[in-house]
């Protein structure tokens, strides 16, 4: 089948290459010429395991362009543009609206437009009205991919959610998307047929639940800190209950990235618009708990070292999570900036995120106080404290015996509770975890 994907950011680029992998002829459209040129050359514009190979293998069935009219040969059109956070916390719909309005000029009767972007509930109904005069149909098909597992999540998702139009075209729309996803459905992937509003809500509800789970365990970490309990053992113990489950119960410096923080804020803003703000009032607490975790690292360092001005802090990790170079709303980078503003000299190392992080550091005017190191050991040399802010395997695997002679003060703050505590203590370090001191 001929498919277009509008928006070639994280979601769109991976989706386009994955659809080509399923055997479809795909054109990816993006307004960013540099991104289009990079993708067309078979180079991934971001760090994502497996994506370079997928892109290169499928280039014969993949094309990238800035020209929207290239969609006209396609039957199915995926909308995968971003919905960044607006100043008031709501989702900024500028790109989605522009994409659909511009796409509408090139649609033919019988075409299917499939929304994948994360949008406020109610959006699909409005967009369906814009495309109705063309004779095309609209479905909402939210995406649940995780960075670091984007290819796997796209080709082998936990479930497919089809938000179908009301009325007699629902079957036609469903059958077209079934054809696109034939190979995925053949794996036995559950497919849920719902209406537009449900499909839109599934996405933000899932991310809100995950965010709540993380903030719940981080709230327990706060209690653990004042009672002498160990939050990791607590999570293990409650996680054995299948109704609770152990995943997404890792306490630490909290969630970041381009999705969870903005999605809970956008959901709150939308509920307020709908007059049901009270229903999601708890998500503001989820957000507050999460942001408190970032401040906690600085408090621990001040407890151990006093005034931070002139202190050298090694920051292990800049990306918002391992296996990613994404620094959007990254707790790690936020902590680095806050320490630098407190007068510390931060020496950072991340296996993938130096490029985007150094641009942000320069833009913030902090380039003299946040320096970039060649390795974890290089960052730790002369440090008064090491902060583990992203749980990359390379940090977990460091030998504390080898790090100890390099540092000025043997202090490690394990912001992700990922280090082998006893080994670091045995090497002479003061170990401070999150909710396990
Ligand atoms: C998240 C969702 O997990 C995906 O299902 C969803 O499709 C995606 O957002 C999206 O909306 O596009 P992602 O942002 O890639 O995916 O990252 P997650 O794996 O959810 O992690 C988010 C943050 O939570 C990270 O900063 C991570 O370090 C943190 N986290 C995760 C914890 O602090 N504790 C945990 O136990 C798990």
Short mmCIF file of C-alpha atoms and ligand atoms in Angstrom, two decimals:
data_model
loop_
_atom_site.label_atom_id
_atom_site.label_comp_id
_atom_site.label_asym_id
_atom_site.label_seq_id
_atom_site.Cartn_x
_atom_site.Cartn_y
_atom_site.Cartn_z
CA UNK A 1 0.00 0.00 0.00
CA UNK A 2 1.13 3.61 -0.56
CA UNK A 3 1.41 5.51 2.68
CA UNK A 4 2.40 9.01 3.71
CA UNK A 5 3.64 10.05 7.14
CA UNK A 6 3.33 13.75 7.94
CA UNK A 7 5.89 14.83 10.53
CA UNK A 8 9.23 13.00 10.71
CA UNK A 9 10.24 13.61 14.30
CA UNK A 10 10.79 10.74 16.68
CA UNK A 11 7.38 9.19 16.20
CA UNK A 12 6.98 9.88 12.47
CA UNK A 13 10.47 8.85 11.36
CA UNK A 14 10.27 5.53 13.21
CA UNK A 15 6.72 4.96 11.97
CA UNK A 16 7.68 5.71 8.35
CA UNK A 17 10.63 3.30 8.41
CA UNK A 18 8.54 0.66 10.19
CA UNK A 19 5.74 0.89 7.62
CA UNK A 20 8.35 0.48 4.84
CA UNK A 21 9.65 -2.53 6.76
CA UNK A 22 6.15 -4.03 6.56
CA UNK A 23 6.43 -3.76 2.75
CA UNK A 24 4.58 -0.51 2.09
CA UNK A 25 5.73 2.33 -0.19
CA UNK A 26 6.19 5.27 2.17
CA UNK A 27 6.74 8.99 1.76
CA UNK A 28 7.70 10.99 4.84
CA UNK A 29 6.92 14.71 4.84
CA UNK A 30 8.51 17.26 7.15
CA UNK A 31 8.95 21.04 7.06
CA UNK A 32 12.54 20.74 8.34
CA UNK A 33 14.79 20.50 5.25
CA UNK A 34 17.87 19.41 7.19
CA UNK A 35 15.94 16.56 8.84
CA UNK A 36 14.53 15.45 5.49
CA UNK A 37 18.02 15.43 3.93
CA UNK A 38 19.44 13.44 6.85
CA UNK A 39 16.69 10.83 6.73
CA UNK A 40 16.86 10.59 2.94
CA UNK A 41 20.57 9.81 3.27
CA UNK A 42 19.66 6.91 5.58
CA UNK A 43 21.08 8.60 8.70
CA UNK A 44 19.10 8.68 11.95
CA UNK A 45 18.76 12.26 13.25
CA UNK A 46 18.52 10.96 16.85
CA UNK A 47 19.94 8.15 18.94
CA UNK A 48 17.58 5.17 18.89
CA UNK A 49 18.79 1.55 19.03
CA UNK A 50 17.98 -0.32 15.81
CA UNK A 51 16.64 2.70 13.95
CA UNK A 52 19.69 3.33 11.69
CA UNK A 53 19.58 -0.26 10.47
CA UNK A 54 15.82 -0.19 9.91
CA UNK A 55 16.09 3.04 7.93
CA UNK A 56 18.93 1.83 5.75
CA UNK A 57 17.41 -1.58 5.05
CA UNK A 58 14.15 0.00 3.91
CA UNK A 59 15.41 2.98 1.90
CA UNK A 60 14.25 1.40 -1.38
CA UNK A 61 10.64 1.80 -0.20
CA UNK A 62 11.15 5.11 1.62
CA UNK A 63 11.23 8.69 0.40
CA UNK A 64 11.45 11.93 2.41
CA UNK A 65 10.47 15.38 1.18
CA UNK A 66 9.27 18.81 2.31
CA UNK A 67 6.70 18.89 -0.50
CA UNK A 68 3.22 18.09 0.81
CA UNK A 69 1.90 17.39 -2.69
CA UNK A 70 3.98 14.17 -2.63
CA UNK A 71 1.19 12.62 -0.54
CA UNK A 72 -1.22 12.57 -3.45
CA UNK A 73 -0.40 9.01 -4.55
CA UNK A 74 -0.91 7.63 -1.05
CA UNK A 75 -4.14 6.13 0.28
CA UNK A 76 -3.34 6.18 3.99
CA UNK A 77 -1.87 9.31 5.61
CA UNK A 78 -0.48 9.24 9.14
CA UNK A 79 -0.35 12.49 11.12
CA UNK A 80 2.69 12.30 13.41
CA UNK A 81 3.57 15.95 14.10
CA UNK A 82 4.41 17.24 17.57
CA UNK A 83 2.05 18.81 20.09
CA UNK A 84 4.46 20.72 22.35
CA UNK A 85 3.44 22.27 25.64
CA UNK A 86 2.02 25.79 25.31
CA UNK A 87 2.75 28.47 27.91
CA UNK A 88 -0.46 27.68 29.86
CA UNK A 89 0.30 23.94 30.02
CA UNK A 90 -2.14 22.94 27.29
CA UNK A 91 -1.06 21.13 24.11
CA UNK A 92 -0.07 23.50 21.29
CA UNK A 93 -2.09 22.31 18.30
CA UNK A 94 -0.50 24.60 15.69
CA UNK A 95 1.41 21.84 13.88
CA UNK A 96 -1.48 19.37 13.84
CA UNK A 97 -3.88 21.99 12.48
CA UNK A 98 -1.38 23.15 9.85
CA UNK A 99 -0.62 19.58 8.79
CA UNK A 100 -4.28 18.62 8.38
CA UNK A 101 -5.24 21.82 6.59
CA UNK A 102 -2.37 21.48 4.16
CA UNK A 103 -2.95 17.72 3.69
CA UNK A 104 -6.66 18.30 2.95
CA UNK A 105 -5.76 19.97 -0.38
CA UNK A 106 -4.30 16.69 -1.65
CA UNK A 107 -6.79 14.11 -0.35
CA UNK A 108 -9.00 11.96 -2.59
CA UNK A 109 -12.32 10.28 -1.76
CA UNK A 110 -11.68 6.97 0.01
CA UNK A 111 -8.34 8.07 1.50
CA UNK A 112 -7.79 7.44 5.19
CA UNK A 113 -6.15 10.00 7.48
CA UNK A 114 -4.83 8.40 10.67
CA UNK A 115 -3.99 10.63 13.63
CA UNK A 116 -1.11 9.41 15.80
CA UNK A 117 -0.11 12.64 17.56
CA UNK A 118 -1.05 13.03 21.24
CA UNK A 119 -3.93 15.51 21.23
CA UNK A 120 -6.55 16.95 23.60
CA UNK A 121 -9.74 14.88 23.64
CA UNK A 122 -12.19 16.33 21.12
CA UNK A 123 -9.55 17.10 18.47
CA UNK A 124 -10.43 14.24 16.09
CA UNK A 125 -14.05 15.36 15.79
CA UNK A 126 -12.90 18.84 14.74
CA UNK A 127 -10.34 17.51 12.28
CA UNK A 128 -12.87 15.10 10.76
CA UNK A 129 -15.00 18.11 9.84
CA UNK A 130 -12.04 19.73 8.05
CA UNK A 131 -11.39 16.68 5.88
CA UNK A 132 -15.03 15.62 5.34
CA UNK A 133 -15.50 17.72 2.15
CA UNK A 134 -12.65 15.78 0.46
CA UNK A 135 -14.42 12.42 0.84
CA UNK A 136 -11.53 11.08 2.95
CA UNK A 137 -12.05 9.41 6.36
CA UNK A 138 -10.34 10.02 9.71
CA UNK A 139 -9.27 7.55 12.38
CA UNK A 140 -7.37 8.08 15.62
CA UNK A 141 -4.66 5.51 16.31
CA UNK A 142 -2.53 6.57 19.29
CA UNK A 143 1.08 5.50 19.55
CA UNK A 144 2.60 4.03 22.71
CA UNK A 145 6.25 3.72 21.72
CA UNK A 146 8.96 4.27 24.29
CA UNK A 147 12.21 5.97 23.37
CA UNK A 148 14.98 3.39 23.44
CA UNK A 149 12.48 0.70 22.29
CA UNK A 150 10.82 2.67 19.50
CA UNK A 151 11.34 0.14 16.71
CA UNK A 152 10.28 -2.84 18.82
CA UNK A 153 7.23 -0.97 20.16
CA UNK A 154 6.12 0.06 16.64
CA UNK A 155 6.52 -3.36 15.04
CA UNK A 156 5.37 -5.42 18.04
CA UNK A 157 3.06 -3.16 20.06
CA UNK A 158 1.19 -4.34 23.18
CA UNK A 159 -2.06 -3.35 21.48
CA UNK A 160 -3.50 -1.36 18.58
CA UNK A 161 -6.23 1.14 19.34
CA UNK A 162 -8.48 2.20 16.45
CA UNK A 163 -10.57 5.32 17.09
CA UNK A 164 -13.24 4.90 14.41
CA UNK A 165 -15.58 7.45 12.82
CA UNK A 166 -19.26 7.22 13.73
CA UNK A 167 -21.58 5.84 11.07
CA UNK A 168 -21.40 3.74 7.97
CA UNK A 169 -17.75 4.37 7.04
CA UNK A 170 -16.35 2.79 10.21
CA UNK A 171 -15.91 -0.65 8.59
CA UNK A 172 -14.22 0.79 5.50
CA UNK A 173 -11.78 2.76 7.67
CA UNK A 174 -11.07 -0.25 9.92
CA UNK A 175 -10.41 -2.53 6.92
CA UNK A 176 -7.93 -0.07 5.40
CA UNK A 177 -5.91 0.19 8.62
CA UNK A 178 -6.09 -3.60 9.03
CA UNK A 179 -4.41 -3.87 5.62
CA UNK A 180 -1.64 -1.49 6.71
CA UNK A 181 -1.06 -3.42 9.96
CA UNK A 182 -1.71 -6.89 8.54
CA UNK A 183 1.68 -8.28 9.60
CA UNK A 184 1.36 -6.82 13.11
CA UNK A 185 -2.18 -8.18 13.55
CA UNK A 186 -0.99 -11.59 12.33
CA UNK A 187 1.26 -11.74 15.43
CA UNK A 188 -1.92 -11.82 17.53
CA UNK A 189 -1.66 -8.17 18.63
CA UNK A 190 -4.91 -7.17 20.40
CA UNK A 191 -6.90 -4.60 18.42
CA UNK A 192 -9.43 -2.44 20.22
CA UNK A 193 -12.19 -0.71 18.26
CA UNK A 194 -13.34 2.46 20.03
CA UNK A 195 -14.69 5.91 19.23
CA UNK A 196 -12.56 9.02 18.68
CA UNK A 197 -12.78 10.34 22.25
CA UNK A 198 -11.84 7.00 23.77
CA UNK A 199 -8.83 6.63 21.46
CA UNK A 200 -7.60 10.12 22.31
CA UNK A 201 -8.09 9.47 26.01
CA UNK A 202 -6.38 6.05 26.00
CA UNK A 203 -3.11 7.77 25.19
CA UNK A 204 -3.17 10.46 27.86
CA UNK A 205 -4.72 8.10 30.40
CA UNK A 206 -1.90 5.58 29.87
CA UNK A 207 0.81 8.24 30.26
CA UNK A 208 -0.97 9.73 33.30
CA UNK A 209 -1.14 6.30 34.92
CA UNK A 210 2.57 5.70 34.33
CA UNK A 211 3.45 9.17 35.67
CA UNK A 212 1.26 8.54 38.73
CA UNK A 213 2.95 5.22 39.36
CA UNK A 214 6.38 6.87 39.32
CA UNK A 215 5.28 9.76 41.56
CA UNK A 216 3.60 7.31 43.93
CA UNK A 217 6.85 5.46 44.52
CA UNK A 218 8.73 8.75 44.75
CA UNK A 219 6.27 9.89 47.44
CA UNK A 220 7.10 6.63 49.26
CA UNK A 221 10.78 7.54 48.84
CA UNK A 222 10.12 10.81 50.67
CA UNK A 223 8.52 8.87 53.53
CA UNK A 224 11.34 6.32 53.47
CA UNK A 225 13.89 9.12 53.82
CA UNK A 226 12.44 10.26 57.14
CA UNK A 227 11.71 6.80 58.54
CA UNK A 228 14.82 4.81 57.61
CA UNK A 229 12.89 2.53 55.24
CA UNK A 230 14.32 1.40 51.90
CA UNK A 231 12.09 2.32 48.96
CA UNK A 232 13.65 -0.21 46.57
CA UNK A 233 12.82 -3.06 48.93
CA UNK A 234 9.36 -1.56 49.42
CA UNK A 235 8.83 -1.48 45.62
CA UNK A 236 10.03 -5.09 45.33
CA UNK A 237 7.63 -6.16 48.04
CA UNK A 238 4.52 -4.38 46.76
CA UNK A 239 5.44 -5.21 43.17
CA UNK A 240 5.05 -8.93 43.87
CA UNK A 241 1.32 -8.29 44.02
CA UNK A 242 0.27 -8.83 40.40
CA UNK A 243 -2.39 -6.17 40.75
CA UNK A 244 0.38 -3.64 41.40
CA UNK A 245 3.33 -4.98 39.40
CA UNK A 246 7.00 -4.01 39.81
CA UNK A 247 7.48 -2.10 36.53
CA UNK A 248 7.59 1.71 36.68
CA UNK A 249 8.16 1.61 40.42
CA UNK A 250 11.77 2.79 40.31
CA UNK A 251 12.16 5.73 42.67
CA UNK A 252 14.72 8.37 41.87
CA UNK A 253 14.89 11.84 40.36
CA UNK A 254 11.61 11.28 38.54
CA UNK A 255 10.23 11.32 35.04
CA UNK A 256 11.15 13.64 32.19
CA UNK A 257 11.20 13.56 28.41
CA UNK A 258 8.97 14.92 25.70
CA UNK A 259 5.85 13.00 26.76
CA UNK A 260 4.98 12.24 30.39
CA UNK A 261 5.45 15.76 31.86
CA UNK A 262 3.76 17.60 29.00
CA UNK A 263 0.96 15.06 28.63
CA UNK A 264 -0.16 15.25 32.25
CA UNK A 265 -0.14 19.06 32.10
CA UNK A 266 -2.05 19.06 28.81
CA UNK A 267 -4.59 16.62 30.24
CA UNK A 268 -5.14 18.80 33.31
CA UNK A 269 -5.59 21.88 31.09
CA UNK A 270 -8.11 20.04 28.88
CA UNK A 271 -10.10 18.74 31.88
CA UNK A 272 -10.31 22.30 33.20
CA UNK A 273 -11.61 23.51 29.82
CA UNK A 274 -14.22 20.76 29.92
CA UNK A 275 -15.32 21.83 33.41
CA UNK A 276 -14.06 18.64 35.08
CA UNK A 277 -10.76 19.97 36.41
CA UNK A 278 -11.42 18.36 39.81
CA UNK A 279 -11.22 14.91 38.27
CA UNK A 280 -7.57 15.42 37.43
CA UNK A 281 -6.53 17.64 40.34
CA UNK A 282 -4.37 14.76 41.61
CA UNK A 283 -2.18 15.03 38.50
CA UNK A 284 -0.94 18.39 39.77
CA UNK A 285 0.37 16.56 42.85
CA UNK A 286 1.94 13.98 40.57
CA UNK A 287 3.74 16.83 38.77
CA UNK A 288 4.76 18.53 42.05
CA UNK A 289 6.16 15.34 43.58
CA UNK A 290 8.09 14.76 40.36
CA UNK A 291 9.66 18.23 40.33
CA UNK A 292 10.57 17.95 44.04
CA UNK A 293 12.75 14.94 43.22
CA UNK A 294 15.02 17.10 41.09
CA UNK A 295 15.54 19.52 44.00
CA UNK A 296 16.27 16.64 46.38
CA UNK A 297 19.69 15.95 44.80
CA UNK A 298 20.87 19.47 45.52
CA UNK A 299 19.62 19.21 49.12
CA UNK A 300 21.56 15.96 49.63
CA UNK A 301 24.73 17.52 48.20
CA UNK A 302 24.33 20.54 50.49
CA UNK A 303 23.78 18.24 53.50
CA UNK A 304 27.03 16.46 52.70
CA UNK A 305 29.19 19.29 51.35
CA UNK A 306 27.69 22.53 52.70
CA UNK A 307 27.73 25.52 50.34
CA UNK A 308 28.18 24.22 46.80
CA UNK A 309 29.97 27.22 45.37
CA UNK A 310 33.32 26.20 43.94
CA UNK A 311 32.58 22.49 44.58
CA UNK A 312 33.24 20.10 41.69
CA UNK A 313 30.36 17.78 40.92
CA UNK A 314 30.56 14.91 38.45
CA UNK A 315 27.22 14.48 36.67
CA UNK A 316 26.81 11.00 35.22
CA UNK A 317 23.99 11.26 32.69
CA UNK A 318 22.26 14.07 30.81
CA UNK A 319 19.56 12.31 28.76
CA UNK A 320 16.12 11.90 30.33
CA UNK A 321 16.54 8.12 30.20
CA UNK A 322 19.17 5.61 29.06
CA UNK A 323 19.54 4.60 25.40
CA UNK A 324 18.40 8.05 24.30
CA UNK A 325 20.03 11.38 23.45
CA UNK A 326 16.80 13.20 24.28
CA UNK A 327 17.24 16.01 26.81
CA UNK A 328 13.69 17.39 26.68
CA UNK A 329 12.61 18.12 30.25
CA UNK A 330 15.48 15.94 31.42
CA UNK A 331 15.75 15.68 35.22
CA UNK A 332 19.50 15.07 34.77
CA UNK A 333 20.17 18.27 32.87
CA UNK A 334 17.86 20.29 35.12
CA UNK A 335 19.87 19.13 38.12
CA UNK A 336 23.15 20.01 36.36
CA UNK A 337 21.86 23.51 35.66
CA UNK A 338 20.60 23.99 39.20
CA UNK A 339 23.98 22.90 40.65
CA UNK A 340 25.78 25.25 38.26
CA UNK A 341 23.51 28.10 39.36
CA UNK A 342 24.40 27.26 42.98
CA UNK A 343 28.04 27.94 42.07
CA UNK A 344 29.25 24.36 41.51
CA UNK A 345 31.51 23.37 38.63
CA UNK A 346 29.71 20.47 36.97
CA UNK A 347 31.62 17.98 34.87
CA UNK A 348 29.13 15.94 32.89
CA UNK A 349 29.38 12.73 30.94
CA UNK A 350 26.63 11.04 28.92
CA UNK A 351 27.18 8.31 26.30
CA UNK A 352 24.85 9.97 23.77
CA UNK A 353 23.55 13.40 24.75
CA UNK A 354 26.59 15.76 24.68
CA UNK A 355 25.51 17.41 21.39
CA UNK A 356 22.00 18.52 22.39
CA UNK A 357 23.04 19.13 26.02
CA UNK A 358 25.94 21.43 25.10
CA UNK A 359 23.63 23.50 22.87
CA UNK A 360 21.19 23.95 25.75
CA UNK A 361 23.98 24.72 28.24
CA UNK A 362 25.38 27.40 25.94
CA UNK A 363 21.92 28.88 25.36
CA UNK A 364 21.50 29.08 29.15
CA UNK A 365 24.89 30.86 29.44
CA UNK A 366 26.26 28.07 31.67
CA UNK A 367 29.10 26.89 29.42
CA UNK A 368 31.76 27.96 31.94
CA UNK A 369 30.23 25.97 34.78
CA UNK A 370 28.97 22.84 32.99
CA UNK A 371 31.87 21.10 31.28
CA UNK A 372 31.78 17.91 29.24
CA UNK A 373 34.05 14.99 30.09
CA UNK A 374 35.42 12.16 27.96
CA UNK A 375 34.35 9.33 30.24
CA UNK A 376 32.74 8.64 33.63
CA UNK A 377 36.23 8.45 35.19
CA UNK A 378 37.27 11.72 33.55
CA UNK A 379 34.14 13.41 34.96
CA UNK A 380 34.86 12.00 38.43
CA UNK A 381 38.46 13.19 38.54
CA UNK A 382 38.82 15.80 41.30
CA UNK A 383 35.08 15.65 42.13
CA UNK A 384 33.63 16.46 45.53
CA UNK A 385 30.59 14.36 44.66
CA UNK A 386 29.32 12.11 41.88
CA UNK A 387 25.64 12.35 40.90
CA UNK A 388 24.15 9.48 38.90
CA UNK A 389 21.29 11.09 36.99
CA UNK A 390 20.59 8.63 34.14
CA UNK A 391 20.87 4.89 34.66
CA UNK A 392 23.03 4.04 31.64
CA UNK A 393 24.62 0.59 31.98
CA UNK A 394 28.10 2.15 31.73
CA UNK A 395 27.54 3.91 35.09
CA UNK A 396 26.21 0.81 36.79
CA UNK A 397 29.27 -1.09 35.58
CA UNK A 398 31.87 1.37 36.91
CA UNK A 399 34.30 -0.14 39.37
CA UNK A 400 34.13 2.04 42.52
CA UNK A 401 37.61 0.83 43.56
CA UNK A 402 38.98 2.42 40.38
CA UNK A 403 36.97 5.62 40.81
CA UNK A 404 37.85 6.16 44.50
CA UNK A 405 41.48 7.29 43.95
CA UNK A 406 40.35 9.83 41.33
CA UNK A 407 37.89 11.84 43.43
CA UNK A 408 38.50 14.65 45.90
CA UNK A 409 35.65 13.59 48.23
CA UNK A 410 34.26 10.02 48.14
CA UNK A 411 30.57 10.90 47.87
CA UNK A 412 28.09 9.38 45.44
CA UNK A 413 24.45 10.47 45.09
CA UNK A 414 22.61 7.70 43.27
CA UNK A 415 19.71 9.62 41.70
CA UNK A 416 18.42 6.47 39.99
CA UNK A 417 19.06 3.94 42.77
CA UNK A 418 20.95 1.91 40.20
CA UNK A 419 24.42 1.41 41.68
CA UNK A 420 25.50 -1.60 43.77
CA UNK A 421 25.38 0.24 47.10
CA UNK A 422 27.50 -2.20 49.11
CA UNK A 423 30.35 -2.13 46.57
CA UNK A 424 30.48 1.67 46.60
CA UNK A 425 30.44 1.73 50.39
CA UNK A 426 33.17 -0.94 50.50
CA UNK A 427 35.29 1.29 48.26
CA UNK A 428 35.03 4.05 50.89
CA UNK A 429 32.24 6.13 49.37
CA UNK A 430 29.46 7.82 51.29
CA UNK A 431 26.46 6.46 49.37
CA UNK A 432 23.23 8.49 49.26
CA UNK A 433 20.32 6.99 47.35
CA UNK A 434 16.81 8.29 46.84
CA UNK A 435 14.54 7.00 49.59
CA UNK A 436 17.04 4.53 51.01
CA UNK A 437 19.32 6.53 53.29
C1 LIG B 1 6.49 7.35 27.48
C2 LIG B 1 5.57 6.12 27.63
O1 LIG B 1 6.23 5.14 28.42
C3 LIG B 1 5.26 5.53 26.24
O2 LIG B 1 4.36 4.44 26.38
C4 LIG B 1 4.60 6.62 25.39
O3 LIG B 1 4.31 6.17 24.08
C5 LIG B 1 5.57 7.79 25.29
O4 LIG B 1 5.86 8.29 26.60
C6 LIG B 1 4.91 8.85 24.46
O5 LIG B 1 3.92 9.42 24.90
O6 LIG B 1 5.30 9.06 23.30
P1 LIG B 1 9.11 7.66 27.08
O7 LIG B 1 8.87 9.14 27.21
O8 LIG B 1 9.99 7.15 25.99
O9 LIG B 1 7.71 6.89 26.93
O10 LIG B 1 9.79 7.22 28.45
P2 LIG B 1 9.44 6.25 29.66
O11 LIG B 1 10.13 4.97 29.49
O12 LIG B 1 7.99 6.25 29.94
O13 LIG B 1 10.17 7.03 30.83
C7 LIG B 1 9.75 8.35 31.19
C8 LIG B 1 10.54 8.87 32.34
O14 LIG B 1 10.17 8.18 33.53
C9 LIG B 1 12.06 8.75 32.23
O15 LIG B 1 12.63 9.96 32.64
C10 LIG B 1 12.39 7.62 33.19
O16 LIG B 1 13.68 7.75 33.72
C11 LIG B 1 11.33 7.81 34.25
N1 LIG B 1 11.03 6.59 35.04
C12 LIG B 1 10.53 5.49 34.41
C13 LIG B 1 11.21 6.59 36.40
O17 LIG B 1 11.65 7.60 37.00
N2 LIG B 1 10.91 5.46 37.11
C14 LIG B 1 10.42 4.35 36.53
O18 LIG B 1 10.16 3.36 37.26
C15 LIG B 1 10.23 4.36 35.14
#
